[in-house]
Short mmCIF file of C-alpha atoms and ligand atoms in Angstrom, two decimals:
data_model
loop_
_atom_site.label_atom_id
_atom_site.label_comp_id
_atom_site.label_asym_id
_atom_site.label_seq_id
_atom_site.Cartn_x
_atom_site.Cartn_y
_atom_site.Cartn_z
CA MET A 5 -109.06 -52.74 -189.96
CA VAL A 6 -106.66 -55.02 -191.96
CA ASP A 7 -106.36 -58.53 -190.44
CA TYR A 8 -103.05 -59.67 -188.95
CA PRO A 9 -103.84 -63.29 -188.26
CA HIS A 10 -100.54 -64.16 -186.61
CA LEU A 11 -101.15 -61.45 -183.90
CA VAL A 12 -104.55 -62.72 -182.84
CA GLY A 13 -104.49 -64.08 -179.32
CA LEU A 14 -101.01 -62.83 -178.39
CA THR A 15 -100.51 -61.00 -175.18
CA TYR A 16 -98.88 -57.53 -174.93
CA HIS A 17 -97.52 -55.13 -172.39
CA ILE A 18 -96.64 -51.43 -172.91
CA LYS A 19 -94.10 -49.56 -170.86
CA THR A 20 -94.41 -45.74 -171.07
CA PHE A 21 -91.85 -43.16 -170.21
CA GLY A 22 -91.98 -39.40 -170.70
CA CYS A 23 -94.74 -36.90 -170.99
CA GLN A 24 -98.56 -36.93 -171.47
CA MET A 25 -98.10 -37.09 -175.19
CA ASN A 26 -96.58 -40.58 -174.75
CA LEU A 27 -99.20 -41.57 -172.31
CA HIS A 28 -101.75 -40.65 -174.93
CA ASP A 29 -99.90 -42.43 -177.68
CA SER A 30 -99.65 -45.59 -175.54
CA GLU A 31 -103.46 -45.50 -175.08
CA ARG A 32 -103.67 -45.52 -178.91
CA VAL A 33 -101.05 -48.31 -179.25
CA SER A 34 -103.13 -50.31 -176.73
CA GLY A 35 -106.40 -49.56 -178.65
CA LEU A 36 -104.79 -50.63 -181.88
CA LEU A 37 -103.39 -53.87 -180.52
CA ASP A 38 -106.81 -54.70 -178.85
CA SER A 39 -108.49 -54.11 -182.24
CA CYS A 40 -106.01 -56.66 -183.83
CA GLY A 41 -107.04 -59.37 -181.28
CA LEU A 42 -104.13 -59.06 -178.86
CA VAL A 43 -104.73 -59.16 -175.09
CA GLU A 44 -103.09 -56.81 -172.53
CA VAL A 45 -101.30 -58.37 -169.57
CA ALA A 46 -99.99 -56.80 -166.41
CA THR A 47 -96.21 -57.47 -166.70
CA PRO A 48 -93.67 -57.58 -169.51
CA GLU A 49 -92.41 -61.09 -168.40
CA GLU A 50 -95.79 -62.73 -169.27
CA ALA A 51 -96.19 -60.79 -172.64
CA ASP A 52 -95.52 -62.07 -176.13
CA VAL A 53 -95.22 -58.54 -177.33
CA VAL A 54 -93.45 -55.80 -175.23
CA VAL A 55 -93.79 -52.17 -176.48
CA PHE A 56 -91.52 -49.48 -174.98
CA MET A 57 -92.83 -45.97 -175.48
CA THR A 58 -89.60 -43.92 -174.97
CA CYS A 59 -88.55 -40.43 -174.00
CA CYS A 60 -85.21 -38.72 -174.54
CA VAL A 61 -85.92 -35.27 -172.96
CA ARG A 62 -83.23 -35.98 -170.32
CA GLU A 63 -80.32 -38.40 -170.31
CA LYS A 64 -81.59 -40.61 -167.48
CA ALA A 65 -84.61 -41.58 -169.60
CA ASP A 66 -82.17 -42.82 -172.27
CA THR A 67 -80.16 -45.03 -169.95
CA ARG A 68 -83.25 -46.43 -168.36
CA LEU A 69 -84.62 -47.54 -171.67
CA TYR A 70 -81.44 -49.26 -172.70
CA GLY A 71 -81.29 -51.10 -169.36
CA GLN A 72 -84.90 -52.19 -169.46
CA VAL A 73 -84.92 -53.47 -173.08
CA SER A 74 -81.69 -55.34 -172.47
CA SER A 75 -83.17 -57.07 -169.41
CA MET A 76 -85.91 -58.44 -171.62
CA VAL A 77 -83.24 -60.61 -173.29
CA SER A 78 -82.77 -62.66 -170.09
CA ALA A 79 -86.38 -62.78 -169.16
CA PRO A 80 -88.04 -66.26 -169.58
CA VAL A 81 -89.65 -66.92 -173.01
CA PRO A 82 -93.40 -66.58 -173.04
CA PRO A 83 -95.77 -69.66 -173.85
CA SER A 84 -95.89 -68.71 -177.44
CA GLY A 85 -92.16 -69.37 -177.74
CA ARG A 86 -91.12 -65.98 -178.95
CA ARG A 87 -91.12 -62.46 -177.56
CA LEU A 88 -91.28 -59.47 -179.81
CA VAL A 89 -89.78 -56.24 -178.53
CA ALA A 90 -90.95 -52.92 -180.13
CA VAL A 91 -89.49 -49.59 -179.43
CA GLY A 92 -91.63 -46.49 -180.15
CA GLY A 93 -91.73 -42.92 -178.98
CA CYS A 94 -89.05 -40.21 -179.03
CA ILE A 95 -85.90 -42.36 -178.77
CA ALA A 96 -87.19 -44.43 -181.69
CA GLN A 97 -87.69 -41.25 -183.66
CA ARG A 98 -84.30 -39.87 -182.80
CA ASP A 99 -82.16 -43.09 -183.14
CA GLY A 100 -84.15 -45.11 -185.74
CA GLU A 101 -82.20 -48.23 -186.78
CA ASN A 102 -79.15 -47.24 -184.58
CA ILE A 103 -81.12 -48.63 -181.60
CA ARG A 104 -80.15 -52.10 -182.79
CA LYS A 105 -76.45 -51.34 -182.56
CA HIS A 106 -76.90 -51.00 -178.82
CA ILE A 107 -79.65 -53.43 -178.22
CA PRO A 108 -79.81 -56.12 -180.92
CA ASN A 109 -82.85 -57.92 -179.51
CA VAL A 110 -85.15 -55.16 -180.72
CA ASP A 111 -87.60 -56.47 -183.38
CA VAL A 112 -89.45 -53.36 -184.41
CA VAL A 113 -88.64 -49.65 -184.22
CA PHE A 114 -91.46 -47.27 -184.98
CA GLY A 115 -91.25 -43.47 -184.83
CA THR A 116 -93.68 -40.96 -183.28
CA GLN A 117 -95.63 -40.65 -186.48
CA ALA A 118 -95.77 -44.34 -187.33
CA ILE A 119 -97.98 -45.67 -184.55
CA ALA A 120 -100.55 -46.92 -187.12
CA ARG A 121 -98.01 -49.20 -188.80
CA LEU A 122 -97.14 -51.08 -185.65
CA PRO A 123 -99.42 -54.19 -186.21
CA TYR A 124 -98.13 -54.52 -189.77
CA LEU A 125 -94.48 -54.35 -188.55
CA LEU A 126 -95.14 -56.92 -185.68
CA GLU A 127 -96.75 -59.31 -188.16
CA GLN A 128 -93.82 -58.99 -190.54
CA ALA A 129 -91.33 -59.56 -187.78
CA LEU A 130 -93.21 -62.81 -186.78
CA LEU A 131 -93.50 -64.04 -190.37
CA ASP A 132 -89.95 -63.28 -191.41
CA ASP A 133 -88.58 -64.46 -188.10
CA SER A 134 -86.29 -61.47 -188.62
CA HIS A 135 -85.82 -58.13 -187.16
CA GLN A 136 -88.14 -55.57 -188.78
CA LEU A 137 -86.81 -52.08 -188.59
CA GLU A 138 -88.84 -49.12 -189.44
CA ALA A 139 -88.44 -45.66 -187.99
CA ASP A 140 -90.76 -44.03 -190.57
CA THR A 141 -89.34 -40.70 -190.04
CA ALA A 142 -89.28 -39.93 -193.69
CA GLU A 143 -92.89 -40.45 -194.48
CA PRO A 144 -94.81 -38.86 -191.68
CA TYR A 145 -98.24 -40.27 -191.03
CA GLU A 146 -100.71 -37.49 -192.19
CA GLY A 147 -103.29 -38.22 -189.53
CA PHE A 148 -103.01 -37.97 -185.76
CA SER A 149 -102.60 -40.85 -183.38
CA THR A 150 -105.97 -39.62 -182.02
CA ASP A 151 -107.63 -41.04 -185.18
CA LEU A 152 -106.71 -44.55 -183.98
CA PRO A 153 -108.81 -46.66 -181.57
CA SER A 154 -108.10 -45.91 -177.92
CA HIS A 155 -107.90 -48.07 -174.86
CA ARG A 156 -108.09 -45.42 -172.03
CA ALA A 157 -106.14 -46.14 -168.74
CA GLN A 158 -109.10 -44.46 -166.94
CA SER A 159 -112.69 -44.62 -168.14
CA PHE A 160 -113.53 -41.15 -166.80
CA HIS A 161 -110.42 -39.23 -167.94
CA ALA A 162 -109.13 -38.69 -171.49
CA TRP A 163 -106.04 -37.12 -172.97
CA LEU A 164 -107.08 -35.02 -175.90
CA PRO A 165 -104.32 -33.85 -178.18
CA ILE A 166 -105.10 -30.71 -180.04
CA MET A 167 -101.76 -30.36 -181.73
CA THR A 168 -98.52 -32.09 -182.11
CA GLY A 169 -94.89 -30.83 -182.49
CA CYS A 170 -93.16 -27.68 -181.34
CA ASN A 171 -91.82 -24.55 -183.16
CA ASN A 172 -90.12 -22.99 -180.22
CA PHE A 173 -86.63 -24.48 -180.18
CA CYS A 174 -85.73 -23.71 -176.56
CA THR A 175 -81.93 -24.11 -176.86
CA TYR A 176 -81.77 -27.04 -174.21
CA CYS A 177 -84.71 -29.04 -175.72
CA ILE A 178 -84.78 -32.09 -177.98
CA VAL A 179 -88.59 -32.15 -178.44
CA PRO A 180 -88.79 -30.09 -181.69
CA TYR A 181 -86.29 -32.60 -183.27
CA VAL A 182 -88.31 -35.76 -182.30
CA ARG A 183 -91.92 -34.49 -182.57
CA GLY A 184 -91.55 -32.25 -185.64
CA ARG A 185 -93.22 -28.78 -186.32
CA GLU A 186 -96.55 -27.64 -184.79
CA ARG A 187 -99.50 -29.26 -186.48
CA SER A 188 -102.98 -28.35 -185.16
CA ARG A 189 -106.05 -30.63 -185.49
CA ILE A 190 -109.16 -29.40 -187.10
CA PHE A 191 -111.19 -27.32 -184.56
CA GLU A 192 -114.51 -29.11 -185.22
CA ASP A 193 -112.79 -32.51 -184.88
CA VAL A 194 -111.53 -31.67 -181.40
CA VAL A 195 -114.99 -30.45 -180.26
CA MET A 196 -116.67 -33.47 -181.78
CA GLU A 197 -114.18 -35.80 -180.15
CA CYS A 198 -114.93 -34.20 -176.76
CA GLU A 199 -118.65 -34.71 -177.35
CA HIS A 200 -118.06 -38.39 -178.05
CA LEU A 201 -115.94 -38.64 -174.94
CA VAL A 202 -118.70 -37.07 -172.81
CA ARG A 203 -121.28 -39.66 -174.33
CA ASP A 204 -118.73 -42.34 -173.43
CA GLY A 205 -118.81 -41.29 -169.73
CA VAL A 206 -115.63 -39.23 -169.62
CA ARG A 207 -115.82 -36.47 -166.96
CA GLU A 208 -112.44 -34.72 -167.30
CA ILE A 209 -110.26 -34.02 -170.28
CA THR A 210 -106.76 -32.79 -170.67
CA LEU A 211 -106.10 -30.88 -173.77
CA LEU A 212 -102.49 -31.65 -174.94
CA GLY A 213 -99.84 -29.91 -176.98
CA GLN A 214 -96.31 -28.75 -176.36
CA ASN A 215 -97.55 -25.21 -176.52
CA VAL A 216 -101.43 -25.26 -176.60
CA ASN A 217 -101.55 -21.41 -176.66
CA SER A 218 -100.56 -21.39 -180.24
CA TYR A 219 -103.15 -24.01 -181.19
CA GLY A 220 -104.55 -23.12 -184.69
CA ARG A 221 -101.74 -20.84 -185.85
CA ASP A 222 -100.48 -23.24 -188.47
CA ARG A 223 -103.97 -24.27 -189.76
CA TYR A 224 -105.99 -21.05 -189.43
CA GLY A 225 -103.34 -18.34 -189.54
CA LYS A 226 -104.00 -17.28 -185.95
CA PRO A 227 -104.21 -18.98 -182.58
CA ARG A 228 -107.68 -20.17 -181.74
CA PHE A 229 -107.02 -21.72 -178.27
CA ALA A 230 -109.30 -19.24 -176.38
CA GLU A 231 -112.15 -20.06 -178.85
CA LEU A 232 -111.51 -23.82 -178.38
CA LEU A 233 -111.65 -23.64 -174.65
CA ARG A 234 -114.98 -21.90 -174.79
CA ALA A 235 -116.31 -24.46 -177.44
CA VAL A 236 -115.09 -27.52 -175.42
CA GLY A 237 -116.80 -25.95 -172.36
CA GLN A 238 -120.09 -26.27 -174.14
CA THR A 239 -119.84 -30.03 -174.75
CA GLY A 240 -121.04 -31.18 -171.40
CA ILE A 241 -117.62 -32.12 -170.14
CA GLY A 242 -117.24 -31.63 -166.30
CA ARG A 243 -113.58 -30.58 -166.00
CA ILE A 244 -111.09 -29.19 -168.57
CA ARG A 245 -107.31 -29.11 -168.02
CA PHE A 246 -104.59 -28.33 -170.51
CA THR A 247 -100.79 -28.60 -170.81
CA SER A 248 -98.38 -27.17 -171.72
CA SER A 249 -98.67 -23.43 -171.99
CA HIS A 250 -95.74 -21.29 -173.12
CA PRO A 251 -95.73 -17.96 -171.29
CA LYS A 252 -94.87 -15.97 -174.48
CA ASP A 253 -98.17 -17.02 -176.12
CA LEU A 254 -100.56 -16.91 -173.27
CA SER A 255 -102.93 -14.20 -174.52
CA ASP A 256 -105.50 -11.98 -172.73
CA GLU A 257 -108.15 -13.74 -174.77
CA THR A 258 -107.14 -17.10 -173.29
CA ILE A 259 -106.97 -15.64 -169.74
CA ALA A 260 -110.51 -14.33 -170.30
CA ALA A 261 -111.75 -17.73 -171.73
CA MET A 262 -110.29 -19.55 -168.71
CA ALA A 263 -111.94 -17.13 -166.26
CA GLU A 264 -115.30 -17.27 -168.02
CA THR A 265 -115.50 -21.08 -168.72
CA PRO A 266 -116.51 -22.70 -165.50
CA GLN A 267 -115.47 -26.17 -166.71
CA VAL A 268 -111.75 -24.94 -166.98
CA MET A 269 -110.23 -25.86 -163.66
CA PRO A 270 -108.62 -23.18 -161.44
CA GLN A 271 -105.17 -24.43 -162.15
CA LEU A 272 -102.52 -23.49 -164.64
CA HIS A 273 -99.18 -25.07 -165.57
CA LEU A 274 -96.87 -22.30 -166.80
CA ALA A 275 -93.21 -23.41 -167.22
CA VAL A 276 -90.87 -20.54 -166.30
CA GLN A 277 -87.52 -22.53 -166.58
CA SER A 278 -85.47 -19.78 -164.85
CA GLY A 279 -85.94 -16.60 -162.92
CA SER A 280 -83.04 -14.89 -164.59
CA THR A 281 -83.63 -12.82 -167.73
CA GLU A 282 -80.10 -13.51 -168.98
CA ILE A 283 -80.53 -17.33 -168.68
CA LEU A 284 -84.02 -17.02 -170.28
CA ARG A 285 -82.41 -15.20 -173.23
CA ARG A 286 -79.88 -17.98 -173.66
CA MET A 287 -82.63 -20.54 -173.44
CA ASN A 288 -84.50 -18.74 -176.20
CA ARG A 289 -87.64 -18.50 -174.09
CA LYS A 290 -88.50 -15.02 -175.59
CA TYR A 291 -89.77 -13.55 -172.29
CA SER A 292 -88.00 -11.87 -169.41
CA ARG A 293 -88.35 -12.32 -165.70
CA GLU A 294 -90.54 -9.18 -165.58
CA ASP A 295 -92.69 -10.40 -168.45
CA TYR A 296 -93.42 -13.60 -166.57
CA LEU A 297 -94.21 -11.89 -163.30
CA GLU A 298 -96.48 -9.43 -165.17
CA LEU A 299 -98.28 -12.41 -166.75
CA VAL A 300 -98.83 -13.97 -163.38
CA HIS A 301 -100.27 -10.70 -162.10
CA LYS A 302 -102.75 -10.54 -164.95
CA ILE A 303 -103.74 -14.19 -164.43
CA ARG A 304 -104.35 -13.70 -160.73
CA ALA A 305 -106.22 -10.39 -161.36
CA ALA A 306 -108.68 -12.50 -163.55
CA MET A 307 -108.61 -15.64 -161.29
CA PRO A 308 -107.53 -14.79 -157.79
CA ASP A 309 -107.74 -18.28 -156.40
CA ILE A 310 -105.87 -20.08 -159.32
CA ALA A 311 -103.12 -22.62 -158.40
CA LEU A 312 -99.97 -22.08 -160.52
CA SER A 313 -97.47 -24.80 -161.20
CA THR A 314 -94.27 -24.66 -163.26
CA ASP A 315 -91.17 -26.35 -164.66
CA ILE A 316 -87.69 -25.19 -163.70
CA ILE A 317 -84.25 -26.26 -164.96
CA VAL A 318 -81.28 -25.86 -162.66
CA GLY A 319 -77.72 -25.67 -164.00
CA PHE A 320 -78.31 -24.44 -167.58
CA PRO A 321 -74.75 -23.85 -168.90
CA GLY A 322 -73.32 -20.71 -167.51
CA GLU A 323 -75.90 -20.23 -164.77
CA THR A 324 -74.24 -18.30 -161.88
CA GLU A 325 -75.21 -18.21 -158.22
CA GLU A 326 -76.76 -14.81 -158.96
CA ASP A 327 -78.90 -16.28 -161.75
CA PHE A 328 -79.96 -19.16 -159.49
CA GLU A 329 -80.93 -16.73 -156.72
CA GLN A 330 -83.12 -14.88 -159.21
CA THR A 331 -84.96 -18.26 -159.73
CA LEU A 332 -85.42 -18.77 -156.05
CA SER A 333 -86.72 -15.27 -155.64
CA LEU A 334 -89.18 -15.66 -158.52
CA VAL A 335 -90.49 -18.93 -157.10
CA ARG A 336 -90.99 -17.19 -153.75
CA GLU A 337 -92.79 -14.27 -155.35
CA VAL A 338 -95.13 -16.35 -157.43
CA GLU A 339 -95.75 -18.77 -154.64
CA PHE A 340 -96.24 -21.86 -156.98
CA ALA A 341 -98.52 -24.49 -155.60
CA SER A 342 -96.18 -27.15 -157.10
CA ALA A 343 -93.23 -27.42 -159.48
CA PHE A 344 -91.26 -29.93 -161.51
CA THR A 345 -87.57 -29.33 -161.02
CA PHE A 346 -84.92 -30.71 -163.33
CA ILE A 347 -81.14 -30.60 -163.46
CA TYR A 348 -80.11 -29.51 -166.94
CA SER A 349 -79.23 -32.45 -169.11
CA ARG A 350 -77.07 -31.97 -172.13
CA ARG A 351 -78.89 -33.20 -175.35
CA GLU A 352 -76.78 -33.80 -178.35
CA GLY A 353 -78.00 -31.84 -181.39
CA THR A 354 -79.38 -28.85 -179.44
CA PRO A 355 -77.81 -25.50 -179.45
CA ALA A 356 -77.01 -25.52 -175.71
CA ALA A 357 -75.09 -28.77 -176.13
CA LYS A 358 -72.29 -26.70 -177.66
CA ILE A 359 -71.92 -24.38 -174.66
CA VAL A 360 -68.96 -25.34 -172.57
CA ASP A 361 -69.60 -25.19 -168.82
CA ASN A 362 -67.27 -25.98 -165.97
CA THR A 363 -69.63 -25.50 -163.10
CA PRO A 364 -68.99 -28.55 -160.74
CA HIS A 365 -71.81 -31.05 -160.49
CA GLU A 366 -71.83 -30.64 -156.69
CA VAL A 367 -72.61 -26.95 -157.01
CA ILE A 368 -75.52 -27.67 -159.29
CA GLN A 369 -76.79 -30.44 -157.09
CA GLU A 370 -76.66 -28.24 -154.01
CA ARG A 371 -78.69 -25.57 -155.92
CA PHE A 372 -81.24 -28.21 -156.99
CA GLU A 373 -81.71 -29.26 -153.34
CA ARG A 374 -82.15 -25.66 -152.20
CA LEU A 375 -84.87 -25.21 -154.95
CA ALA A 376 -86.53 -28.55 -154.11
CA ALA A 377 -86.75 -27.52 -150.37
CA LEU A 378 -88.31 -24.19 -151.28
CA VAL A 379 -90.83 -25.86 -153.62
CA ALA A 380 -91.82 -28.41 -150.96
CA ASP A 381 -92.30 -25.59 -148.45
CA LEU A 382 -94.61 -23.66 -150.88
CA ALA A 383 -96.49 -26.78 -151.75
CA HIS A 384 -97.23 -27.40 -148.04
CA LYS A 385 -98.28 -23.79 -147.46
CA ALA A 386 -100.61 -23.97 -150.45
CA ASN A 387 -102.20 -27.15 -148.95
CA VAL A 388 -102.48 -25.60 -145.57
CA ARG A 389 -104.46 -22.75 -147.10
CA GLU A 390 -107.15 -25.43 -147.91
CA LEU A 391 -107.68 -26.55 -144.30
CA GLY A 392 -111.28 -26.39 -143.26
CA SER A 393 -112.47 -26.04 -146.81
CA THR A 394 -114.54 -28.59 -148.72
CA VAL A 395 -113.17 -29.62 -152.07
CA GLU A 396 -114.83 -31.53 -154.97
CA VAL A 397 -112.76 -34.61 -155.86
CA LEU A 398 -112.92 -36.61 -159.01
CA VAL A 399 -112.21 -40.11 -157.54
CA GLU A 400 -109.51 -42.15 -159.35
CA GLY A 401 -109.52 -45.37 -157.20
CA PRO A 402 -107.99 -46.86 -154.12
CA SER A 403 -104.55 -45.73 -153.04
CA LYS A 404 -101.67 -48.10 -153.87
CA SER A 405 -100.79 -48.62 -150.27
CA ASP A 406 -104.19 -48.96 -148.63
CA ALA A 407 -107.33 -50.28 -150.40
CA HIS A 408 -109.55 -48.45 -147.80
CA VAL A 409 -108.27 -45.16 -148.83
CA LEU A 410 -109.39 -43.50 -152.08
CA VAL A 411 -107.48 -40.99 -154.09
CA GLY A 412 -108.58 -38.22 -156.50
CA HIS A 413 -107.81 -34.69 -157.46
CA SER A 414 -109.37 -31.39 -156.40
CA PRO A 415 -110.19 -28.56 -159.08
CA LYS A 416 -106.78 -27.06 -158.27
CA ASN A 417 -105.18 -30.47 -159.03
CA GLN A 418 -104.21 -31.27 -155.48
CA THR A 419 -104.05 -34.92 -154.61
CA VAL A 420 -106.77 -35.76 -152.09
CA HIS A 421 -107.07 -38.85 -149.92
CA PHE A 422 -110.19 -39.88 -148.02
CA ALA A 423 -111.36 -43.05 -146.22
CA LEU A 424 -113.81 -45.27 -148.07
CA PRO A 425 -117.09 -44.82 -146.21
CA ASP A 426 -118.65 -47.90 -144.58
CA GLY A 427 -120.81 -49.99 -146.90
CA MET A 428 -119.33 -48.56 -150.13
CA SER A 429 -116.82 -50.13 -152.51
CA ALA A 430 -114.02 -48.38 -154.32
CA GLN A 431 -115.77 -49.28 -157.60
CA ASP A 432 -119.04 -47.41 -156.45
CA LEU A 433 -116.98 -44.13 -156.23
CA THR A 434 -114.32 -44.35 -158.96
CA GLY A 435 -115.04 -41.94 -161.74
CA ARG A 436 -117.56 -39.91 -159.61
CA TYR A 437 -117.41 -36.53 -157.94
CA VAL A 438 -117.35 -36.47 -154.12
CA ASP A 439 -116.94 -33.62 -151.55
CA VAL A 440 -114.06 -34.01 -149.07
CA ARG A 441 -113.71 -31.74 -146.05
CA VAL A 442 -110.00 -31.00 -145.59
CA ASP A 443 -108.78 -31.86 -142.14
CA GLU A 444 -105.08 -32.50 -142.84
CA ALA A 445 -102.66 -30.81 -145.18
CA LYS A 446 -99.48 -32.68 -146.04
CA THR A 447 -96.74 -31.51 -148.42
CA TRP A 448 -98.03 -33.52 -151.44
CA TYR A 449 -101.67 -34.31 -150.55
CA LEU A 450 -104.80 -33.28 -148.59
CA ARG A 451 -106.85 -35.61 -146.40
CA GLY A 452 -110.26 -35.62 -144.79
CA PRO A 453 -113.55 -37.36 -144.64
CA MET A 454 -115.97 -37.62 -147.47
CA VAL A 455 -119.09 -35.41 -146.82
CA GLY A 456 -122.49 -35.76 -148.64
CA SER A 457 -123.20 -38.19 -151.54
CA ALA A 458 -121.37 -39.09 -154.78
CA ARG A 459 -122.42 -37.61 -158.09
N1 SAM B 513 -93.46 -27.86 -174.05
C1 SAM B 513 -93.56 -27.81 -172.61
C2 SAM B 513 -93.20 -26.38 -172.11
O1 SAM B 513 -92.38 -25.78 -172.77
O2 SAM B 513 -93.76 -26.10 -171.10
C3 SAM B 513 -92.62 -28.80 -171.88
C4 SAM B 513 -91.91 -29.88 -172.60
S1 SAM B 513 -90.74 -30.86 -171.83
C5 SAM B 513 -91.37 -32.28 -172.24
C6 SAM B 513 -91.02 -30.75 -170.09
C7 SAM B 513 -89.91 -30.05 -169.33
O3 SAM B 513 -88.72 -30.79 -169.43
C8 SAM B 513 -89.60 -28.69 -169.82
O4 SAM B 513 -90.53 -27.71 -169.44
C9 SAM B 513 -88.19 -28.41 -169.20
O5 SAM B 513 -88.31 -27.97 -167.84
C10 SAM B 513 -87.69 -29.90 -169.06
N2 SAM B 513 -86.55 -30.13 -169.99
C11 SAM B 513 -86.61 -30.08 -171.36
N3 SAM B 513 -85.33 -30.32 -171.85
C12 SAM B 513 -84.48 -30.49 -170.81
C13 SAM B 513 -83.14 -30.68 -170.62
N4 SAM B 513 -82.34 -30.80 -171.67
N5 SAM B 513 -82.58 -30.74 -169.37
C14 SAM B 513 -83.41 -30.70 -168.28
N6 SAM B 513 -84.75 -30.47 -168.38
C15 SAM B 513 -85.32 -30.36 -169.58
FE1 SF4 B 514 -89.23 -28.03 -175.57
FE2 SF4 B 514 -89.42 -25.35 -175.53
FE3 SF4 B 514 -90.93 -26.77 -177.20
FE4 SF4 B 514 -91.42 -26.91 -174.59
S1 SF4 B 514 -91.63 -25.14 -175.84
S2 SF4 B 514 -91.27 -28.63 -176.06
S3 SF4 B 514 -89.39 -26.73 -173.71
S4 SF4 B 514 -88.76 -26.53 -177.27
FE1 F3S B 515 -90.04 -37.13 -173.72
FE2 F3S B 515 -90.88 -37.12 -176.16
FE3 F3S B 515 -92.49 -36.19 -174.32
S1 F3S B 515 -88.89 -36.59 -175.48
S2 F3S B 515 -91.00 -35.45 -172.72
S3 F3S B 515 -91.83 -38.31 -174.53
S4 F3S B 515 -92.24 -35.36 -176.30
#
């Protein structure tokens, strides 16, 4: 590691927006800054270096960033006498130097492929007492952020990117423009990293990619995701999850590998986006309503008890009431255990941004609320079905509102709450498996007593 003497001893804080890719990248930024001698602090106000890892998938994320970065201008200056503000992630990649036109107090801009350059840019900004700007979009970093040191948010869970970028170009989506084309990591590197993580005490991994099902296609000429699941299952890891899965690429081999690898959790996030074949066509999703339902049928035939979750966009340009009702009926038919629902957000530069749509916002908002109510109802029903059963929970720590209540997730990824047993501390149980008997089923979580001992 090259030394950056001016950074040693400074404090830093990272604010992360967006998806798991950004969460993972933030852990790498944190690891990198630790290795340069900086020290993490809990709030941006007390930090010498504030890093924003940004997201532009929807408009709300954009406006939030601009508000938060601007508010750092008025925050009191830290003891070192100068605060550096760095903007990374997808807005940095998209806007590059233009960010400074809107927020002049930004010192460093670094693109999604330029994480490794951050310490150098911060040091330069300090030395020159000037604003260093580098989006590094032209010279993509050949490695993966995964090659950098990591400071994991949780010792027992790791994000494990298996690929970056996306080739799908859904017509509403900005991601392919800010994360580049699909690039898969070397198969053996992923397996080896998982083995290291297991030795390091990690019990659950989440394999990451915008479309994990096509893992390997660019590097090996054919997808190797099914093979990867089986190989990672042999590493001694307790739990495997993965996201995201594009329905058009979920193969029979992958379904079989999921069913036959006990470490793969009985849970699948399979973004449908809409229940209307016509809207799916305009979204360039490359499957129909019927294809999706058939896929769900195949998945449930292989894994009858699997919990399915999804992403849905309401108000794609030109969506009619009939199209929307098709979405409601698909959601009812599949009985998703949970769903992320979004109102369509126009993203400049995407094909859908050119479609003129006069549907009033109130109509879209009303559809969104109907969908949200249905999703909540189905989530509650899925939780009620667990009543009386005993679920294995990987404990994450105390709940934010009550230190005597611990929180974790079941194999199906349901949030589970249980009371801290007498004579035990949260530390004793964090990162361990416990069994919880489900006595209560709320809409968004399960609750009950811990039974038996921790493993
Ligand atoms: N690659 C993943 C996939 O296809 O499943 C998801 C990537 S994106 C980060 C997460 C979700 O954001 C998408 O599934 C979609 O529902 C939503 N999304 C993407 N672009 C959007 C837009 N312009 N407006 C509203 N929601 C959007
Ligand atoms: Fe966006 Fe579609 Fe790629 Fe997902 S698959 S990141 S929604 S373009
Ligand atoms: Fe957002 Fe970038 Fe992820 S736009 S959703 S942080 S890939």
